[in-house]
Amino acid sequence: MSDAATQAPPATPFEILGGEAAVRRLVDRFYDLMDQDAAYAELRALHAPDLGPMRLSLTGFLTGWLGGPRHWFEAQPGRCVMSAHAQVPVNAATAGQWTQAMARALADTGAEPSLAAQINQVFGRMSAGMAAR
């Protein structure tokens, strides 16, 4: 057996972040920032008063998207970030607020800096894509 065959697969971003508990902390910090910091007021206005369901949904989505269990995707076949936000009036300002709040949440929850930068780069492209539709 070769060394390559015995090596463990590379860790997923989900594992590097610290698993589901870390994703939950990230999501909670993100929504806390959005709810408490006036810099994200326009973004907050796009959401329902009760952020509880969104916290659960984003935690499930990010868990699967980052390489963890894909329960959110299995429960909602064919759904993605774009389809989940199809009826939300995302513009450049709210897309930027989302990306900035998520970058802060990643930093505040201790995400490894290079991984956080990579994740937020993708988040920036996703939110810009939502604003462009």
Coordinates of N, CA and C in Angstrom, one line a residue:
M1 N 0.8 -1.2 0.0 CA 0.0 0.0 0.0 C 0.9 1.2 0.0
S2 N 0.6 2.2 -0.8 CA 1.4 3.4 -0.9 C 1.0 4.4 0.2
D3 N 2.0 5.3 0.4 CA 1.7 6.4 1.4 C 0.5 7.2 1.0
A4 N 0.3 7.4 -0.3 CA -0.9 8.2 -0.7 C -2.2 7.5 -0.3
A5 N -2.2 6.2 -0.4 CA -3.4 5.5 -0.1 C -3.7 5.5 1.4
T6 N -2.7 5.7 2.2 CA -3.0 5.6 3.7 C -3.2 7.0 4.3
Q7 N -3.0 8.0 3.5 CA -3.1 9.4 4.0 C -4.6 9.7 4.1
A8 N -4.9 10.4 5.2 CA -6.3 10.9 5.3 C -6.6 12.0 4.3
P9 N -7.9 12.0 3.9 CA -8.3 13.1 3.0 C -8.1 14.4 3.7
P10 N -7.9 15.5 2.9 CA -7.7 16.8 3.5 C -8.9 17.2 4.3
A11 N -8.7 18.0 5.3 CA -9.8 18.5 6.1 C -10.7 19.4 5.3
T12 N -11.9 19.4 5.6 CA -12.9 20.3 4.9 C -12.9 21.6 5.6
P13 N -13.3 22.7 5.0 CA -13.5 23.9 5.7 C -14.4 23.8 6.9
F14 N -15.4 22.9 6.9 CA -16.2 22.7 8.0 C -15.4 22.1 9.2
E15 N -14.5 21.2 8.9 CA -13.7 20.6 10.0 C -12.7 21.7 10.5
I16 N -12.1 22.4 9.6 CA -11.1 23.4 10.0 C -11.7 24.5 10.8
L17 N -12.9 24.9 10.5 CA -13.6 25.9 11.4 C -13.9 25.4 12.7
G18 N -14.1 24.0 12.9 CA -14.4 23.5 14.2 C -15.8 22.8 14.3
G19 N -16.3 22.4 13.1 CA -17.6 21.6 13.1 C -18.8 22.5 13.3
E20 N -19.9 21.8 13.6 CA -21.2 22.4 13.6 C -21.3 23.5 14.7
A21 N -20.7 23.2 15.8 CA -20.7 24.2 16.9 C -20.1 25.6 16.5
A22 N -19.0 25.4 15.7 CA -18.3 26.6 15.2 C -19.2 27.3 14.2
V23 N -19.8 26.6 13.3 CA -20.7 27.2 12.3 C -21.8 27.9 13.0
R24 N -22.4 27.3 14.0 CA -23.5 27.9 14.8 C -23.0 29.2 15.4
R25 N -21.8 29.2 16.0 CA -21.3 30.5 16.6 C -21.1 31.6 15.5
L26 N -20.6 31.1 14.3 CA -20.4 32.1 13.2 C -21.7 32.7 12.8
V27 N -22.7 31.9 12.6 CA -24.1 32.3 12.2 C -24.7 33.2 13.3
D28 N -24.5 32.8 14.5 CA -25.1 33.7 15.6 C -24.4 35.0 15.7
R29 N -23.1 35.0 15.5 CA -22.4 36.3 15.5 C -22.8 37.2 14.3
F30 N -22.9 36.5 13.1 CA -23.4 37.3 12.0 C -24.7 37.9 12.2
Y31 N -25.7 37.2 12.7 CA -27.0 37.7 12.9 C -27.0 38.7 14.1
D32 N -26.2 38.5 15.1 CA -26.1 39.5 16.2 C -25.6 40.8 15.6
L33 N -24.6 40.8 14.8 CA -24.0 42.0 14.2 C -25.1 42.7 13.4
M34 N -25.8 41.9 12.5 CA -26.8 42.5 11.7 C -27.9 43.1 12.5
D35 N -28.3 42.5 13.6 CA -29.3 43.0 14.5 C -28.9 44.2 15.3
Q36 N -27.7 44.3 15.6 CA -27.2 45.3 16.6 C -26.4 46.5 16.1
D37 N -25.8 46.3 14.9 CA -24.9 47.3 14.4 C -25.7 48.1 13.3
A38 N -25.8 49.4 13.4 CA -26.5 50.3 12.5 C -25.9 50.2 11.1
A39 N -24.6 49.8 11.0 CA -24.0 49.7 9.7 C -24.7 48.7 8.8
Y40 N -25.5 47.8 9.4 CA -26.1 46.7 8.7 C -27.7 46.9 8.7
A41 N -28.1 48.1 8.9 CA -29.6 48.4 9.1 C -30.3 48.0 7.8
E42 N -29.8 48.4 6.6 CA -30.5 48.1 5.4 C -30.6 46.6 5.2
L43 N -29.6 45.9 5.5 CA -29.6 44.4 5.4 C -30.6 43.8 6.4
R44 N -30.6 44.3 7.6 CA -31.5 43.8 8.6 C -33.0 44.0 8.2
A45 N -33.2 45.1 7.5 CA -34.6 45.4 7.1 C -35.1 44.4 6.1
L46 N -34.3 43.7 5.5 CA -34.7 42.7 4.5 C -35.2 41.4 5.2
H47 N -35.0 41.3 6.5 CA -35.3 40.1 7.2 C -36.5 40.2 8.1
A48 N -37.1 39.1 8.5 CA -38.3 39.1 9.4 C -37.8 39.6 10.8
P49 N -38.7 40.0 11.6 CA -38.4 40.4 13.0 C -37.7 39.3 13.8
D50 N -38.2 38.1 13.6 CA -37.6 37.0 14.3 C -36.6 36.3 13.5
L51 N -35.3 36.4 13.9 CA -34.2 35.9 13.1 C -34.0 34.4 13.4
G52 N -34.7 33.8 14.4 CA -34.5 32.4 14.8 C -34.5 31.5 13.6
P53 N -35.6 31.5 12.8 CA -35.6 30.6 11.7 C -34.4 30.8 10.7
M54 N -34.0 32.0 10.5 CA -32.9 32.3 9.6 C -31.6 31.7 10.2
R55 N -31.4 31.9 11.5 CA -30.2 31.3 12.1 C -30.1 29.8 11.9
L56 N -31.3 29.1 12.1 CA -31.3 27.7 11.9 C -31.0 27.3 10.4
S57 N -31.6 28.0 9.5 CA -31.5 27.7 8.1 C -30.0 28.0 7.6
L58 N -29.5 29.2 8.0 CA -28.1 29.5 7.5 C -27.1 28.5 8.2
T59 N -27.3 28.1 9.4 CA -26.4 27.2 10.0 C -26.4 25.9 9.2
G60 N -27.6 25.4 8.9 CA -27.8 24.2 8.1 C -27.1 24.3 6.7
F61 N -27.4 25.4 6.1 CA -26.8 25.6 4.7 C -25.3 25.7 4.8
L62 N -24.8 26.5 5.7 CA -23.3 26.6 5.8 C -22.6 25.3 6.2
T63 N -23.3 24.5 7.1 CA -22.7 23.3 7.5 C -22.5 22.4 6.3
G64 N -23.5 22.2 5.4 CA -23.3 21.4 4.2 C -22.4 22.0 3.2
W65 N -22.6 23.3 3.0 CA -21.8 24.0 2.0 C -20.3 24.0 2.3
L66 N -19.9 24.0 3.6 CA -18.5 24.0 4.0 C -18.0 22.5 4.1
G67 N -18.8 21.6 3.8 CA -18.3 20.2 3.7 C -18.7 19.3 4.9
G68 N -19.6 19.8 5.7 CA -20.2 19.0 6.8 C -21.4 18.2 6.3
P69 N -22.2 17.7 7.3 CA -23.4 17.0 6.9 C -24.3 17.8 6.0
R70 N -24.9 17.2 5.1 CA -25.7 18.0 4.1 C -27.2 17.9 4.3
H71 N -27.6 17.9 5.6 CA -29.0 17.7 5.9 C -29.9 18.8 5.3
W72 N -29.4 20.1 5.3 CA -30.2 21.2 4.8 C -30.5 20.9 3.3
F73 N -29.5 20.5 2.6 CA -29.6 20.2 1.1 C -30.5 19.0 0.9
E74 N -30.4 18.0 1.7 CA -31.3 16.8 1.5 C -32.8 17.2 1.8
A75 N -33.0 18.1 2.8 CA -34.3 18.5 3.2 C -35.0 19.4 2.1
Q76 N -34.1 20.0 1.3 CA -34.6 21.0 0.3 C -33.9 20.8 -1.0
P77 N -34.2 19.6 -1.6 CA -33.5 19.3 -2.9 C -33.7 20.4 -3.9
G78 N -32.6 20.7 -4.6 CA -32.6 21.7 -5.7 C -32.5 23.1 -5.2
R79 N -32.5 23.4 -3.9 CA -32.5 24.7 -3.4 C -31.0 25.1 -3.2
C80 N -30.8 26.4 -3.5 CA -29.4 26.9 -3.3 C -29.6 28.4 -2.8
V81 N -28.5 29.0 -2.6 CA -28.5 30.4 -2.1 C -29.3 31.3 -3.0
M82 N -29.0 31.2 -4.3 CA -29.7 32.0 -5.3 C -31.2 31.8 -5.2
S83 N -31.7 30.6 -5.2 CA -33.1 30.3 -5.2 C -33.7 30.7 -3.9
A84 N -33.0 30.5 -2.8 CA -33.5 30.9 -1.5 C -33.7 32.4 -1.3
H85 N -33.0 33.2 -2.1 CA -33.1 34.7 -2.1 C -33.8 35.2 -3.3
A86 N -34.4 34.4 -4.1 CA -35.0 34.9 -5.4 C -36.0 36.0 -5.2
Q87 N -36.7 36.1 -4.1 CA -37.7 37.1 -3.9 C -37.2 38.3 -3.0
V88 N -36.0 38.2 -2.7 CA -35.4 39.3 -1.8 C -34.7 40.3 -2.6
P89 N -35.1 41.6 -2.4 CA -34.5 42.7 -3.2 C -33.1 43.0 -2.8
V90 N -32.1 42.2 -3.1 CA -30.7 42.4 -2.8 C -30.1 43.4 -3.8
N91 N -29.5 44.5 -3.2 CA -28.8 45.4 -4.1 C -27.3 45.5 -3.7
A92 N -26.6 46.3 -4.4 CA -25.1 46.3 -4.1 C -24.8 46.7 -2.6
A93 N -25.6 47.6 -2.1 CA -25.4 48.0 -0.7 C -25.7 46.9 0.3
T94 N -26.8 46.2 0.1 CA -27.1 45.1 1.1 C -26.2 43.9 0.8
A95 N -25.8 43.7 -0.4 CA -24.8 42.6 -0.7 C -23.5 42.9 0.0
G96 N -23.0 44.2 0.0 CA -21.8 44.6 0.6 C -21.9 44.5 2.2
Q97 N -23.1 44.8 2.7 CA -23.3 44.7 4.1 C -23.2 43.2 4.6
W98 N -23.8 42.4 3.8 CA -23.8 40.9 4.1 C -22.4 40.4 4.1
T99 N -21.6 40.8 3.1 CA -20.2 40.3 3.1 C -19.4 40.9 4.2
Q100 N -19.6 42.2 4.5 CA -18.8 42.8 5.6 C -19.2 42.2 6.9
A101 N -20.5 42.0 7.2 CA -20.9 41.4 8.5 C -20.4 39.9 8.6
M102 N -20.4 39.2 7.5 CA -19.9 37.8 7.5 C -18.4 37.8 7.8
A103 N -17.6 38.8 7.1 CA -16.2 38.9 7.4 C -15.9 39.2 8.8
R104 N -16.7 40.1 9.4 CA -16.5 40.4 10.9 C -16.8 39.2 11.7
A105 N -17.9 38.5 11.4 CA -18.3 37.3 12.1 C -17.2 36.2 12.1
L106 N -16.6 36.0 10.9 CA -15.6 35.0 10.7 C -14.4 35.4 11.6
A107 N -14.0 36.7 11.6 CA -12.9 37.2 12.4 C -13.2 37.1 13.9
D108 N -14.4 37.5 14.3 CA -14.8 37.5 15.7 C -14.9 36.1 16.3
T109 N -15.2 35.1 15.5 CA -15.3 33.8 16.0 C -14.0 33.0 15.9
G110 N -13.0 33.6 15.5 CA -11.6 33.0 15.5 C -11.4 32.1 14.3
A111 N -12.0 32.3 13.2 CA -11.7 31.4 12.0 C -10.3 31.7 11.6
E112 N -9.7 30.6 11.1 CA -8.3 30.7 10.7 C -8.2 31.8 9.6
P113 N -7.4 32.8 9.6 CA -7.4 33.9 8.7 C -7.4 33.6 7.2
S114 N -6.5 32.7 6.8 CA -6.5 32.4 5.4 C -7.7 31.7 4.9
L115 N -8.3 30.8 5.7 CA -9.6 30.2 5.4 C -10.7 31.2 5.4
A116 N -10.7 32.1 6.4 CA -11.7 33.1 6.4 C -11.7 34.0 5.2
A117 N -10.5 34.3 4.7 CA -10.3 35.2 3.5 C -10.9 34.4 2.3
Q118 N -10.6 33.1 2.2 CA -11.1 32.4 1.1 C -12.6 32.3 1.1
I119 N -13.1 32.0 2.2 CA -14.6 31.8 2.4 C -15.3 33.2 2.0
N120 N -14.7 34.3 2.6 CA -15.4 35.5 2.4 C -15.2 36.0 0.9
Q121 N -14.2 35.6 0.2 CA -14.1 35.9 -1.2 C -15.2 35.3 -2.0
V122 N -15.5 34.0 -1.6 CA -16.6 33.3 -2.3 C -17.9 34.0 -1.9
F123 N -18.1 34.3 -0.6 CA -19.3 35.0 -0.2 C -19.5 36.3 -0.9
G124 N -18.4 37.0 -1.1 CA -18.5 38.3 -1.9 C -19.0 38.1 -3.3
R125 N -18.5 37.0 -4.0 CA -19.0 36.7 -5.3 C -20.5 36.3 -5.3
M126 N -20.9 35.5 -4.3 CA -22.3 35.1 -4.2 C -23.2 36.3 -4.0
S127 N -22.8 37.1 -3.0 CA -23.7 38.3 -2.7 C -23.7 39.3 -3.9
A128 N -22.6 39.4 -4.6 CA -22.6 40.3 -5.8 C -23.5 39.7 -6.9
G129 N -23.5 38.4 -7.0 CA -24.3 37.7 -8.0 C -25.8 37.9 -7.7
M130 N -26.2 37.9 -6.4 CA -27.6 38.1 -6.0 C -28.0 39.6 -6.3
A131 N -27.1 40.5 -6.1 CA -27.4 41.9 -6.4 C -27.5 42.2 -7.9
A132 N -26.8 41.4 -8.7 CA -26.8 41.6 -10.1 C -28.0 41.0 -10.8
R133 N -28.8 40.2 -10.2 CA -29.9 39.6 -10.9 C -31.1 40.5 -11.0

